[in-house]
Structures are given as C-alpha cells and as structure tokens.
Coordinates of C-alpha atoms in Angstrom, one line a residue:
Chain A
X3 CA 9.0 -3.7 28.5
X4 CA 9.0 -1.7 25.2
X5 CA 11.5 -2.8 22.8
X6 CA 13.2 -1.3 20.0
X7 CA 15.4 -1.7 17.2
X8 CA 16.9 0.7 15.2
X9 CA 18.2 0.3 11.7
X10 CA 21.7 2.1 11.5
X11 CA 24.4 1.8 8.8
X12 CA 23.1 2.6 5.5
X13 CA 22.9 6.5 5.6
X14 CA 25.0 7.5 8.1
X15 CA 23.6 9.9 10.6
X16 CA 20.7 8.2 9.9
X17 CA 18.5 5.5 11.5
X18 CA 14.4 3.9 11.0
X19 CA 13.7 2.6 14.7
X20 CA 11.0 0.2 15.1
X21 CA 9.3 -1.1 18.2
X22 CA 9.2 -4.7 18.2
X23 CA 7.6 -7.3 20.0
X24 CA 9.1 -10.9 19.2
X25 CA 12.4 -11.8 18.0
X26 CA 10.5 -15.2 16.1
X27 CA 14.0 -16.4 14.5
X28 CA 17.7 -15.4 14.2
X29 CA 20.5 -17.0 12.9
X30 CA 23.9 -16.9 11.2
X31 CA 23.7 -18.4 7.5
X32 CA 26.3 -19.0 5.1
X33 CA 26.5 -15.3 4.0
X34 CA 24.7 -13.2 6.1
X35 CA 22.4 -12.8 9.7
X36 CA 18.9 -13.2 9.4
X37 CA 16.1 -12.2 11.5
X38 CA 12.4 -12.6 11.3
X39 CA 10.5 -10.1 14.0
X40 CA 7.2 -9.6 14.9
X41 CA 6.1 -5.7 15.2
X42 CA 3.0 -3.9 16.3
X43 CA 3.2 -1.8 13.1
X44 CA 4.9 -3.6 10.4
X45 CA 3.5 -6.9 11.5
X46 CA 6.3 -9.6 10.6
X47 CA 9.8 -8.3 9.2
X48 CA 13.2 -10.0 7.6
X49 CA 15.9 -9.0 8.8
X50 CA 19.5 -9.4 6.8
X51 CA 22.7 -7.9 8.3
X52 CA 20.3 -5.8 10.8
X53 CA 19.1 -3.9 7.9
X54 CA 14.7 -3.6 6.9
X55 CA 14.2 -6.4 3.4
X56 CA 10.6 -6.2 3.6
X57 CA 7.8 -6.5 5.9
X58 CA 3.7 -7.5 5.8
X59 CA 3.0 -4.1 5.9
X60 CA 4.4 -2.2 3.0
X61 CA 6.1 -5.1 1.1
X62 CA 3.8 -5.0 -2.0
X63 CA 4.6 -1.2 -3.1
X64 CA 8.5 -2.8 -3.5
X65 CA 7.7 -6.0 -5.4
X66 CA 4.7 -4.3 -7.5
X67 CA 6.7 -1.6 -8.4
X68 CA 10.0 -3.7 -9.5
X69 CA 8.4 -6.4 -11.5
X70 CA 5.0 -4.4 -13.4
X71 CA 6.6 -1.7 -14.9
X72 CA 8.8 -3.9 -17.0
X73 CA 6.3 -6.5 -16.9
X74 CA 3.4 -3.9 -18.8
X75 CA 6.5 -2.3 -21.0
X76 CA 7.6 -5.7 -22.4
X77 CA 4.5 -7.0 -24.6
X78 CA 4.5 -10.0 -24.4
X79 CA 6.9 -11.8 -21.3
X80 CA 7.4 -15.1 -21.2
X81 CA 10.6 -15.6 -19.1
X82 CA 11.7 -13.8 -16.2
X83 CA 14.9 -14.0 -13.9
X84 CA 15.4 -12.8 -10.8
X85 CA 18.7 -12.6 -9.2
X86 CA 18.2 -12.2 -5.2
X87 CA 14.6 -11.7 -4.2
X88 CA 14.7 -15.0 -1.9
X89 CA 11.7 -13.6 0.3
X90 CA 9.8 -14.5 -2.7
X91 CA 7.7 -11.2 -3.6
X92 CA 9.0 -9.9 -6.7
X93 CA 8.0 -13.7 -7.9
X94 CA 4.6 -13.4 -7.0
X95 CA 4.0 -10.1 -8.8
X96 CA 5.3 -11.8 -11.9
X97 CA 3.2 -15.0 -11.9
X98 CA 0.5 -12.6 -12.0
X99 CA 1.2 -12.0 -15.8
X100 CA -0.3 -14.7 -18.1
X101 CA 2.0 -14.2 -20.5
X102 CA 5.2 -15.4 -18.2
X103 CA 5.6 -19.2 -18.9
X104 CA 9.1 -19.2 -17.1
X105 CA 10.1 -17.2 -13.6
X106 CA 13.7 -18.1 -12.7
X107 CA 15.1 -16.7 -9.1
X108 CA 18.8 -17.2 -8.2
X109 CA 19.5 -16.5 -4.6
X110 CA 23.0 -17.0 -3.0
X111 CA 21.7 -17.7 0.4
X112 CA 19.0 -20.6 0.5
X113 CA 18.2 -19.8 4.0
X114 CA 16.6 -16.8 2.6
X115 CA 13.9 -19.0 1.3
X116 CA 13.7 -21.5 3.6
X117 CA 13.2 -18.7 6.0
X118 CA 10.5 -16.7 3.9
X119 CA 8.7 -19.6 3.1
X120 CA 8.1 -20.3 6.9
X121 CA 7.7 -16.9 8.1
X122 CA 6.4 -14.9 5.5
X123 CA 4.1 -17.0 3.6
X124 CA 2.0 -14.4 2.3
X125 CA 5.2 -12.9 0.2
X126 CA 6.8 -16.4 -0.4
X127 CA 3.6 -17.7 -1.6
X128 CA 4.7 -17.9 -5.5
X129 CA 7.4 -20.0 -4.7
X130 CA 6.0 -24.0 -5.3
X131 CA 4.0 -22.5 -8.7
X132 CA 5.1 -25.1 -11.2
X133 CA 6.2 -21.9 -13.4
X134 CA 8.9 -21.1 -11.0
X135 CA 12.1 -22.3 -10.6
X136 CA 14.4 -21.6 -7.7
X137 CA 18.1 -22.1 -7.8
X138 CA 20.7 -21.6 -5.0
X139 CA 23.7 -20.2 -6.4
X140 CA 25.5 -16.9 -7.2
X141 CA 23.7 -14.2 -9.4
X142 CA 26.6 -13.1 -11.0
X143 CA 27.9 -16.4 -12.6
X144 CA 24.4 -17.4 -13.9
X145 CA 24.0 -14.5 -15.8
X146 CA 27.4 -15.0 -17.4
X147 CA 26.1 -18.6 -18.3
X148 CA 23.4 -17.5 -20.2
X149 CA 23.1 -15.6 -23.4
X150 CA 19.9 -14.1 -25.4
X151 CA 17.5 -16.1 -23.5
X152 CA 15.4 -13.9 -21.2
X153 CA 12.6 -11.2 -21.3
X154 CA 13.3 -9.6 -18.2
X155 CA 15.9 -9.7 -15.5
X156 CA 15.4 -8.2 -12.4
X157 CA 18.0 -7.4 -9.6
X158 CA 15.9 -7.9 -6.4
X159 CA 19.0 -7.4 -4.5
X160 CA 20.3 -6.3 -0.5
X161 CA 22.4 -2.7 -0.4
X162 CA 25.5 -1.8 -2.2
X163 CA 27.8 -3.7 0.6
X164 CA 28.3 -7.3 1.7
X165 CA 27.1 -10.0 -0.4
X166 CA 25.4 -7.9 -3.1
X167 CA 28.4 -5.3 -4.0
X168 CA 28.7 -7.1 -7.4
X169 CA 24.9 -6.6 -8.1
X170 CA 25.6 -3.1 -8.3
X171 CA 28.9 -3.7 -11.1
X172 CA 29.4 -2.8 -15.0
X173 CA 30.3 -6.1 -15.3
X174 CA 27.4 -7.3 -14.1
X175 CA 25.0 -5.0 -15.7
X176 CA 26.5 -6.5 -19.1
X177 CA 26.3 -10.1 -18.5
X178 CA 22.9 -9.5 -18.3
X179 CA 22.1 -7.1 -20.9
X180 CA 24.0 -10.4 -23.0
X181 CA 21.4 -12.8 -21.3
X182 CA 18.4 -10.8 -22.4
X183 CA 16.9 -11.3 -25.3
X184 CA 17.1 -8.8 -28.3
X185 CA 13.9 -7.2 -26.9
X186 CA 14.8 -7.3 -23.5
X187 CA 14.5 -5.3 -20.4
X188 CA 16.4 -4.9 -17.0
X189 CA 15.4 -3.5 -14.2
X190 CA 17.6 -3.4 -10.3
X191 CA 16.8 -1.5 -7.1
X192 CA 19.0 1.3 -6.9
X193 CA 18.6 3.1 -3.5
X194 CA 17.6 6.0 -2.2
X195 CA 18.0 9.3 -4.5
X196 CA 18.2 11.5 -1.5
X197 CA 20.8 9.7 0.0
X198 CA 22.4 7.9 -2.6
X199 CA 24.1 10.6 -4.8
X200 CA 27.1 8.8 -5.9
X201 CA 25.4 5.1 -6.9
X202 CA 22.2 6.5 -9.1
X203 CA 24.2 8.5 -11.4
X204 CA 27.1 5.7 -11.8
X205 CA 24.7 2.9 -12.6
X206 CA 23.1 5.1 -14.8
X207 CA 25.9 5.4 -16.9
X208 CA 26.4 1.7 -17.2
X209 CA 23.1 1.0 -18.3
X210 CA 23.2 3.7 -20.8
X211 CA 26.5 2.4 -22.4
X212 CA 24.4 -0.3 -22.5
X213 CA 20.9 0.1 -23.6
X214 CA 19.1 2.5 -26.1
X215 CA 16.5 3.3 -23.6
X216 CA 17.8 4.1 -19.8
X217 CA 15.0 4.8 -17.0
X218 CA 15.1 6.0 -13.6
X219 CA 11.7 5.8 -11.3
X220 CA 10.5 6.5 -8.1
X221 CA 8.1 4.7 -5.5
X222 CA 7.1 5.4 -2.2
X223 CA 8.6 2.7 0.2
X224 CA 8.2 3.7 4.2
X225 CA 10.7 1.0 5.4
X226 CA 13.9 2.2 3.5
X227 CA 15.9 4.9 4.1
X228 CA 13.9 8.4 3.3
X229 CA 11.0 6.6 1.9
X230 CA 11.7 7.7 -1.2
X231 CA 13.4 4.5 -3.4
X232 CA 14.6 4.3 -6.8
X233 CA 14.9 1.5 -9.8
X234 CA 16.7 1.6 -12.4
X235 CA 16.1 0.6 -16.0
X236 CA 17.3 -0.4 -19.6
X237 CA 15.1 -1.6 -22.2
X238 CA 17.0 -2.8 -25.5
X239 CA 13.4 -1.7 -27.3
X240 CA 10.4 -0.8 -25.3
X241 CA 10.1 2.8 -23.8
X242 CA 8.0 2.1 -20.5
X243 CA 7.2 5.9 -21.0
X244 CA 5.3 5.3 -24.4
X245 CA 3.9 2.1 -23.8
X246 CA 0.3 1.8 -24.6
X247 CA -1.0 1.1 -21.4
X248 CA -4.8 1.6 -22.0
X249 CA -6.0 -2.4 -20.8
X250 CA -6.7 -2.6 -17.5
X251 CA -4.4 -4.8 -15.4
X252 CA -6.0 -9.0 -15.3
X253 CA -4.4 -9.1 -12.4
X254 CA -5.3 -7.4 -8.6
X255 CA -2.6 -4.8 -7.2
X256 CA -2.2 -2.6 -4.2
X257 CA 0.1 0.1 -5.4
X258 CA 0.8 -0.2 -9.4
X259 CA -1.9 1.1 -11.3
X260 CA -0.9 2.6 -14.7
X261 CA -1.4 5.9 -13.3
X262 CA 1.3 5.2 -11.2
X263 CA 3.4 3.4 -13.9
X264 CA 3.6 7.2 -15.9
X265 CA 4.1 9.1 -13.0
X266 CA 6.9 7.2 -11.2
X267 CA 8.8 8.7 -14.1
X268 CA 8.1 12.0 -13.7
X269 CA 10.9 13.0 -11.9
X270 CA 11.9 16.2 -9.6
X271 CA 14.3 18.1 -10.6
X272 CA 16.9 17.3 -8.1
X273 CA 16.3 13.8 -9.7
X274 CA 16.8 14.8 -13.1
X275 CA 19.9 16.6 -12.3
X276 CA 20.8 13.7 -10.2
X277 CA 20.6 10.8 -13.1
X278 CA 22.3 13.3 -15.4
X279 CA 25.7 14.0 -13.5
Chain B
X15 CA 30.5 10.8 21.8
X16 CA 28.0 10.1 19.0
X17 CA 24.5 11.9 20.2
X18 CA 21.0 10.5 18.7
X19 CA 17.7 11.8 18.9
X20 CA 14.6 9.1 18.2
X21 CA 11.5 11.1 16.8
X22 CA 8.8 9.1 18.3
X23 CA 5.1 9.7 19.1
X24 CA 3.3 11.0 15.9
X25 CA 3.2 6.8 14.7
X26 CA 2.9 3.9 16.8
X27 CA 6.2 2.1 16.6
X28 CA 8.2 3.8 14.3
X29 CA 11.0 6.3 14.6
X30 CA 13.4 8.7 13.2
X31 CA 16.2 9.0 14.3
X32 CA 18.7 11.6 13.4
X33 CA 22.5 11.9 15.1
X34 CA 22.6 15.5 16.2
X35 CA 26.1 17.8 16.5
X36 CA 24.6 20.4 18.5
X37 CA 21.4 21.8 20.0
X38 CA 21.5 25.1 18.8
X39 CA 18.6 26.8 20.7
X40 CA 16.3 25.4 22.9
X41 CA 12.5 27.1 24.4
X42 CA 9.6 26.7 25.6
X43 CA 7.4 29.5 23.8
X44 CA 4.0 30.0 25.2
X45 CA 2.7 27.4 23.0
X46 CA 5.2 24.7 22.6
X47 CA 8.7 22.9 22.9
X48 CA 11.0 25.4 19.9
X49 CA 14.6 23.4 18.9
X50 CA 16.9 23.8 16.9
X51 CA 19.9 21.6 16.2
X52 CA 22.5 20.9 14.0
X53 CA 23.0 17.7 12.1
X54 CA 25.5 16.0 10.2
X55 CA 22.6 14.4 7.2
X56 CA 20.4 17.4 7.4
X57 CA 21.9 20.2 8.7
X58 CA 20.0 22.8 11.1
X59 CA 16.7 21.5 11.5
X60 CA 13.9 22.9 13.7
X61 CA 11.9 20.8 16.1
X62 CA 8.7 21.5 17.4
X63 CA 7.7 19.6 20.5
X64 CA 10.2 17.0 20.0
X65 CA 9.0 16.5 16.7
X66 CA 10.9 17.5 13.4
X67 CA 9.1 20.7 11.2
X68 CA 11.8 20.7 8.5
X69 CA 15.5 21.2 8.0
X70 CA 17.9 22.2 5.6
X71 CA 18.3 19.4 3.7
X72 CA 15.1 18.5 2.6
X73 CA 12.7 21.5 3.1
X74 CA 12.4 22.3 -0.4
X75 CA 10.1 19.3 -1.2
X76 CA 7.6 20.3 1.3
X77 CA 7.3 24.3 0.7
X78 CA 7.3 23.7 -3.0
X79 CA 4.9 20.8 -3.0
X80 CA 2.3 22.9 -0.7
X81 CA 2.5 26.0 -2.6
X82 CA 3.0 25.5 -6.5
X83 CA 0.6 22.9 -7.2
X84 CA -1.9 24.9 -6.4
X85 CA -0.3 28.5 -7.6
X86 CA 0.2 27.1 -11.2
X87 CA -3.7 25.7 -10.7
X88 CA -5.1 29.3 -10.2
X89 CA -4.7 31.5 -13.8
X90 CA -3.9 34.4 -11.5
X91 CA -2.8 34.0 -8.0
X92 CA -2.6 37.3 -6.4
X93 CA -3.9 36.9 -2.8
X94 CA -2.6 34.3 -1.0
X95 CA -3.1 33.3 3.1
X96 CA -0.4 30.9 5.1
X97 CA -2.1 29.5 8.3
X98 CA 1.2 28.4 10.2
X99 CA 4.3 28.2 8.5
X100 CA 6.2 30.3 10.7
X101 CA 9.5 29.1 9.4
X102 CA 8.6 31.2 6.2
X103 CA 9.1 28.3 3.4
X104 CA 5.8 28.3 2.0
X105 CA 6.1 32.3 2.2
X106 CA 9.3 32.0 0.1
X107 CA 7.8 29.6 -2.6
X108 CA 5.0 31.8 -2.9
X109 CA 6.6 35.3 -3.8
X110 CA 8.2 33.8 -6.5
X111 CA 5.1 34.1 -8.5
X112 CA 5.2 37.2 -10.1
X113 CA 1.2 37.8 -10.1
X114 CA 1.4 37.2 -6.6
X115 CA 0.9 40.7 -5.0
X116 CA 0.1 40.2 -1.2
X117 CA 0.9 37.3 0.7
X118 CA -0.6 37.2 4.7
X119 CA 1.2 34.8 7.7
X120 CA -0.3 33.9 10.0
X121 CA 1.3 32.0 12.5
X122 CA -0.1 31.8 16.3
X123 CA 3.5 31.3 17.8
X124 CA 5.8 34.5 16.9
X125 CA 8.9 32.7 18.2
X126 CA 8.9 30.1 15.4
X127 CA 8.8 33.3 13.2
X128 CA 11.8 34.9 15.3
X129 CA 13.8 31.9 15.3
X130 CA 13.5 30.5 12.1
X131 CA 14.9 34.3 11.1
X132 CA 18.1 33.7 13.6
X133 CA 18.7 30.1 12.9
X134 CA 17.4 29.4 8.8
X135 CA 17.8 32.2 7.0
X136 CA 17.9 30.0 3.6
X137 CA 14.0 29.3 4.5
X138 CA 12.7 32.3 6.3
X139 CA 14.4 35.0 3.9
X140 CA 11.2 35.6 2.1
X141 CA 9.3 36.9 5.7
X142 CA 10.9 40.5 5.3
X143 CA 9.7 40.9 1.5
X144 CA 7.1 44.3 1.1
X145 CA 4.4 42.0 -0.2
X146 CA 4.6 39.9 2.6
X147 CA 2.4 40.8 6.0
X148 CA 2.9 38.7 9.1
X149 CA 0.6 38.2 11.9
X150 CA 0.9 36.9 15.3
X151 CA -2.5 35.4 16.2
X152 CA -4.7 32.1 15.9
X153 CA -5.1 31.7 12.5
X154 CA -9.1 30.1 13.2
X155 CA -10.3 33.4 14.4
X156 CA -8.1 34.9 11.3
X157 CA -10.2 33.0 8.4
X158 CA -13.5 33.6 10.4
X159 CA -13.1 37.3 10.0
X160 CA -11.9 37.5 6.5
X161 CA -14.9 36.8 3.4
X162 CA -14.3 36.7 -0.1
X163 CA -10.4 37.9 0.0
X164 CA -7.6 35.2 -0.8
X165 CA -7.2 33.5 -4.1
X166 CA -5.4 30.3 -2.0
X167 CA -5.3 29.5 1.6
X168 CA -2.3 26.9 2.6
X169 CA -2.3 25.7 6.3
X170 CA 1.4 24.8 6.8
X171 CA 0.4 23.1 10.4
X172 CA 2.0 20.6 12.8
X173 CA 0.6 17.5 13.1
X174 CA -2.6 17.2 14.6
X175 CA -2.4 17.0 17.9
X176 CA -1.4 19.7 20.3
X177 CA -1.7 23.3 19.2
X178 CA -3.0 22.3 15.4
X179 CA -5.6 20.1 16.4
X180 CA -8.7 23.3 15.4
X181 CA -6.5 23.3 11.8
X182 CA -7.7 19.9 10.7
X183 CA -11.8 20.5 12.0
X184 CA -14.6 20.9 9.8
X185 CA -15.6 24.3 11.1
X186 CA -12.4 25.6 10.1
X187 CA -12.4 24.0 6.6
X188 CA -15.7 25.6 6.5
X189 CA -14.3 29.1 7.3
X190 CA -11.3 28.7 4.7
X191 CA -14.0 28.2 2.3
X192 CA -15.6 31.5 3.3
X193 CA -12.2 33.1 3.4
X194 CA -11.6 32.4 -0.5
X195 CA -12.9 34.2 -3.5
X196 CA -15.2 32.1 -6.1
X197 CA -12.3 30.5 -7.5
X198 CA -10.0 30.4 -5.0
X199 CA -8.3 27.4 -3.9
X200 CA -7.5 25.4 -0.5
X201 CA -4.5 23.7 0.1
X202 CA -3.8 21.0 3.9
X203 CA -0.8 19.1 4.8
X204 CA -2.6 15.9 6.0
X205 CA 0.0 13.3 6.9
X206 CA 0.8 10.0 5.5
X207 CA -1.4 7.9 3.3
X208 CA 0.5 5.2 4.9
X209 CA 0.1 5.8 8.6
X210 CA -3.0 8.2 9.4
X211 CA -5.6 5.7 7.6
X212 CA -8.5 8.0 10.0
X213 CA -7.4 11.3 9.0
X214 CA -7.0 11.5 5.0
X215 CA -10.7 10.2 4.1
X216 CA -12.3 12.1 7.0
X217 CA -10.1 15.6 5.7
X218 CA -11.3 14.6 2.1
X219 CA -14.9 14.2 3.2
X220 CA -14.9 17.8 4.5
X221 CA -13.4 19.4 1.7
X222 CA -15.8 17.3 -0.6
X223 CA -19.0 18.6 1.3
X224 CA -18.1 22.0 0.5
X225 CA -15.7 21.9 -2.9
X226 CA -16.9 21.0 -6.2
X227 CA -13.1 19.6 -7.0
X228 CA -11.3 17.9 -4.3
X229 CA -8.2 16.3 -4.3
X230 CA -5.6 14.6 -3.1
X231 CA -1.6 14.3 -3.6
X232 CA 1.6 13.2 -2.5
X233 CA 5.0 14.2 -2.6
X234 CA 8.4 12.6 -0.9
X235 CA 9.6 14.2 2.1
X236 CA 12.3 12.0 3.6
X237 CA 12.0 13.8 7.6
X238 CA 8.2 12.5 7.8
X239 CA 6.8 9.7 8.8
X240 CA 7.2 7.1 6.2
X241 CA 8.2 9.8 3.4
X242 CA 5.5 9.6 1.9
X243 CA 3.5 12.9 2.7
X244 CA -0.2 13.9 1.6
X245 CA -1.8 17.3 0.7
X246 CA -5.6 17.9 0.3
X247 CA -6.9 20.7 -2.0
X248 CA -10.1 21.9 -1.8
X249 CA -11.0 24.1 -5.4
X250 CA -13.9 26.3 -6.2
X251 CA -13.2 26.1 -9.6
X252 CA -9.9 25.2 -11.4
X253 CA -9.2 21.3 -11.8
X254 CA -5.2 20.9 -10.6
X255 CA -5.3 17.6 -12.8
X256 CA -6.5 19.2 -16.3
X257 CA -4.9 22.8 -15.8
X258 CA -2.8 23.6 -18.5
X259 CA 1.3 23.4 -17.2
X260 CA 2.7 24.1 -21.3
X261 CA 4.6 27.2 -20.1
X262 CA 7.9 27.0 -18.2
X263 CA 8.1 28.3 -14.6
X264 CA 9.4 31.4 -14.3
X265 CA 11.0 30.6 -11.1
X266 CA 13.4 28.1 -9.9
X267 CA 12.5 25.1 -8.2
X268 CA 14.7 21.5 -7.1
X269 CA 11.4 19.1 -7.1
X270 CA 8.3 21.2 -8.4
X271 CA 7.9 20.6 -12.2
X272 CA 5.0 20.3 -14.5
X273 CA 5.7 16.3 -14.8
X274 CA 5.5 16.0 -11.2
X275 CA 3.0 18.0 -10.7
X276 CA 0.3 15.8 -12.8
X277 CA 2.2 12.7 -11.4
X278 CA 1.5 13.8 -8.0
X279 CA -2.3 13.2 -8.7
X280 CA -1.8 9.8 -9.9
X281 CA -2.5 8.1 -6.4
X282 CA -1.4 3.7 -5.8
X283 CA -4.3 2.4 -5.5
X284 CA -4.4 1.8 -1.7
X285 CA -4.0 5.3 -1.8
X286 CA -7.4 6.0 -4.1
X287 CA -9.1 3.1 -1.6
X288 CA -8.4 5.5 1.1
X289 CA -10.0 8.9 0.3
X290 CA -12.9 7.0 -1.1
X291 CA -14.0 5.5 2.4

C-alpha cells in the first residue's frame, strides 16, 4: 500500500506531498510534534508540527548556505551561536571553519536533539565535538543575556508560527545585534520570497535600522515551499558582497562554493522590489 | 468543499499539490490531456497531461529565463525558432528585443496555441504580433528541413516523456545545430539538477559533442519539481558567462537582470559534479 503525506499549512493553497514508507518515530514533546519518516526519495525526514525541517537528501544546501556565507564574510570567526538548529546541521557546517573555537546552539525543545542525534546521525554528527556546546533553553532570553560577545549568530529557526514567532521579532533581532560583537554578523532563515511577501520586506527593515550592511540571498531548497528560500542578513562591518573570497574553501562542501556565495545575491527583480517595499 | 489536485508522476515520491477553484476547460487534443484551471495561489494555470506547463503566477521566471540569457548572449539576435511553447511565453519574451525581426513557433499541438489564446492572454498576447509566424507541425521534421537560418533555437518542451521524448535525442540536438547560423545559439529546458541525475549530463554531453561552448544554468520556478529548474545552451560562438551585460535592458523584466543572469552560471557544486559525469 502506497503512502503519502502531504505538507499543508504554510502557503495556503499549497501543499509538498511525499510518499513515505516508515513512520520510524512520532511523539508529542514539550513544544511541538515530531516525526522522523523514512521515504523512498528523501531518505529519512524530521518532522515538527507536520511541516518538512530537513531531510538526508537535500539537507546540506540549507545548512551550507546559512552558516558559510557569514562564516567566509567574517575574517576571522571564533564564536558562533545558534539559536534553534537542534537537528544539528547548521553546527556541522561551522565546525568546518578552523578559525571557530566556540559553537553555541540554544534549542527550546531538547527532544529535537535527542531525536536527531538518533535518527539523523549524519546531520547531528557535530554535536559531541568538544567545540560545541548545547543548551536547552529559550533563544530569545539568551540573547538578551549576552552582550558584545559573539562573531556570528544564526537563527536556524521553524516558520513564523508556533514556537518560533518571536525568532522572527524586532526585539529579537536587537538583542542580538547587542550580543554580537562590534564586527559581527547575523544571519536567520526568512522564508520563501514567492510566498512570503509580507515577512521578507518587514524583517528587512529591522535589520536595517539595525545594521550598516543588510543582505537578502537566495538558495535552492526542494523541500520548502516553492524551492526557492531566502536568509536574511546584517553585518555591523563585513559586506559578504565584497569579501575577498579568492582562497579556496579547507573544508569539503556540496552546494557552497564561492561562486555560489556571489551569486545567491544577485537577485531578480521581483526580489529586489520585494526587499525594498 | 476544498478541491486538491496532487501533481505526481514526473518524480518518484514527490508531489505538488495545488487546491483548485475551478476546471476551466478540459480536452483531450490529438496528442494529449489540455487543462486548464483556476487556482487560488497561482491563478489559471494550464496542465498538460496531468502535469502543470505554467500559470499565472509564476510564468515569468520560466519564459524569461529560457529566452534572455541567451538573447542578451547573441550581439544581434534577429532570427529566432521556439520548438513547443504553444502557450506563447517564450514568444512574448522574445519580441521584446528590438533586433529581433522574425520569430517562428512551432508547436505540434495547435490546441495548446488556441487555448492558451482563450484562457491566458497575459502569456499568449505576443502569438498575434507581425513578426511572429506560428506553425502547426512536429517541430523534429521542422529543424531537419531548415540549414543555416536562426540565430537561437529554444525548445520550450514538456518533460520527457510522452510527446517530447524526440526533443531531448541526440539526432535532434544534432539537427538544431544544423538549423543555426555560425553563431547562433541553442537553448533546452532540461529538468532538475536535483531530480533527473540521468538526463542533465547525458543532454550536456550532446551539446558538448557538437558545441565549442556548452553550458549549463538554473533558475527558480516554484510549479516544478523541486524549483529548482535547469537550461542547457549549446553556442557556436558567444560565451553567455563573459558576454558583456554593461547596458540596461531595454525591455521590462520581474526576474531577468544582468546580475542574475551571470549568477545563473555559478552552479553548487553537486550541480558542477553532475554535468561533468
């Protein structure tokens, strides 16, 4: 019997079905329901609130493209935070830098980790490095607990509703431009540009009331709504746009190259128009 | 009551689906399934055997990605051949170039032509345009018969299976090549990078064994499979990558601009593993 699930909620009028052959774990955490399935295409996926995190198949183009872009802008990295990201991904691609001494992630839901760690050990993989340190607890108060001390923060966060609605907040976006240091450089998913038309433009306004330099960029992502997904960034000094990226990466990538780093901020017009409402 | 319709076949386990308000028109032609339907995300879209061509929404990446790339790659663009494309898009994109004098259709199913002109008009309004000849037959037997005559040949196909299958053979790439003048250029939709891991390298073998420059690049088209959609260019002469884009576009596009059109060349590296098979 062929079975199916399909992903409904985000866009509406919109869904991503996916055939899929084992439901390998399911359950109700403290914030949210998780699944781990098994799919012909995708191989192994995680699940949270029914909605596509990441998958074996096309997780890398997500985590590559949210952690090297800042990671190659910034010269010289030494600590990273990461607030959400419990799959683990975005903390492998960063471990991949020698400069980072430090990788800090700050997930709410611990399960999320757990979970990764048992079913998706190829993402999760980072996760024991003596580098890393992982801490259960909200996003949104850590930042506010820490002032001038990072070289990156990333928002490896779920959609703009449920748990992760105040990832996607002014307030927010200033506690950690205060956390950063005075070089520093922030970086969050930020949806789908087709779809999205009223969150790009907003949170594009509170970085740039923010931060001298304000970014938008685009990678190819087959598991999230259109395909087409968008990050968002402010750097307090480096322009990832005039970076000098003529050394050739240390480390071994599937989808960044720095090719790709310039063109993923080439954007269409409908983009451009888009980040400039 | 909320109607669905899953887009399944083209890849193994994965599906669109779209929630439709009405079927609009619905055929058999003498070559395939026609549809076309109303939605609430994309508006009217046309389906060909079950399997979605374009819509209002999002058409604009497609026809400009297919057609100005190589336009602004030729110095002088005055002949120009569509194999397909019956919903006139690509036809549309084109006569906005002014050197542009003749542009030829030729589309093997005249009720794609005819219904396109009832049902999108914002797509097809470039068919009735003096320059513009459309032709009802099988666009193979069309390139076999014309030497030496178009500046650029497009094939704006379906996906190959069913009536395109002869678009994506050697023998035809061969006659394409025939078709085109000593600098003219060839342009193929050929599916995702992510999905169709047999097709790309095998297209970009056949256009290598007869093109000194061949190429390949990607835009975002949200209704495909993945949205993330490749195009292969075949080029007797003029280098897409290292033409010179300083002067505006005379012509309005809503994703086509010079920065996108050198960033589509810059290819993730999986994608650069592919075409080098």
């Amino acid at each position: 019997m062929e079975l199916w699930y399909t992903e409904r909620g985000i866009v509406p009028g919109l869904g991503l079905s996916v055939q899929v052959s084992k439901v390998l774990h399911e359950e109700q955490t403290d914030f949210q329901h998780l699944a781990i399935v098994d799919t012909p295409l995708f191989g192994r996926m995680l699940w949270l609130d029914n909605i596509i995190m990441t998958n074996i198949k096309d997780e890398f183009v997500y985590h590559e493209m949210i952690s090297h872009v800042a990671l190659n802008t910034h010269p010289n990295p030494k600590k990273v935070l990461v607030i959400g990201g419990g799959d683990g991904g975005v903390i492998r691609e960063i471990i991949k830098h020698p400069s980072v001494e430090k990788a800090v992630l700050v997930e709410i839901d611990r399960r999320v980790v757990e979970t990764s760690k048992q079913y998706l050990p190829e993402i999760a993989c980072g996760l024991e490095d003596p580098k890393v340190e992982v801490l259960y607890e909200d996003g949104i108060k850590y930042v506010e607990n820490h002032k001038n001390e990072f070289d990156i923060i990333i928002t490896d966060s779920t959609d703009p509703i449920g748990p992760a609605v105040g990832l996607f907040e002014g307030s927010f976006y200033k506690s950690c431009y205060d956390a950063l240091k005075e070089d520093g450089i922030f970086v969050a998913q930020t949806e789908s540009p087709f779809y999205d038309e009223e969150l790009i433009p907003r949170v594009q306004q509170d970085i740039r009331s923010l931060y001298p330099i304000t970014k938008l960029y685009l990678a190819f992502i087959p598991t999230y709504p259109g395909g087409c997904w968008s990050f968002s960034m402010g750097s307090k000094k480096y322009d990832p746009e005039t970076v000098d990226l003529s050394q050739k990466p240390t480390y071994t990538t599937r989808y960044y190259n720095h090719g790709v780093h310039k063109a993923a901020f080439m954007l269409p017009n409908f983009v451009r128009d888009l980040i400039n409402k």
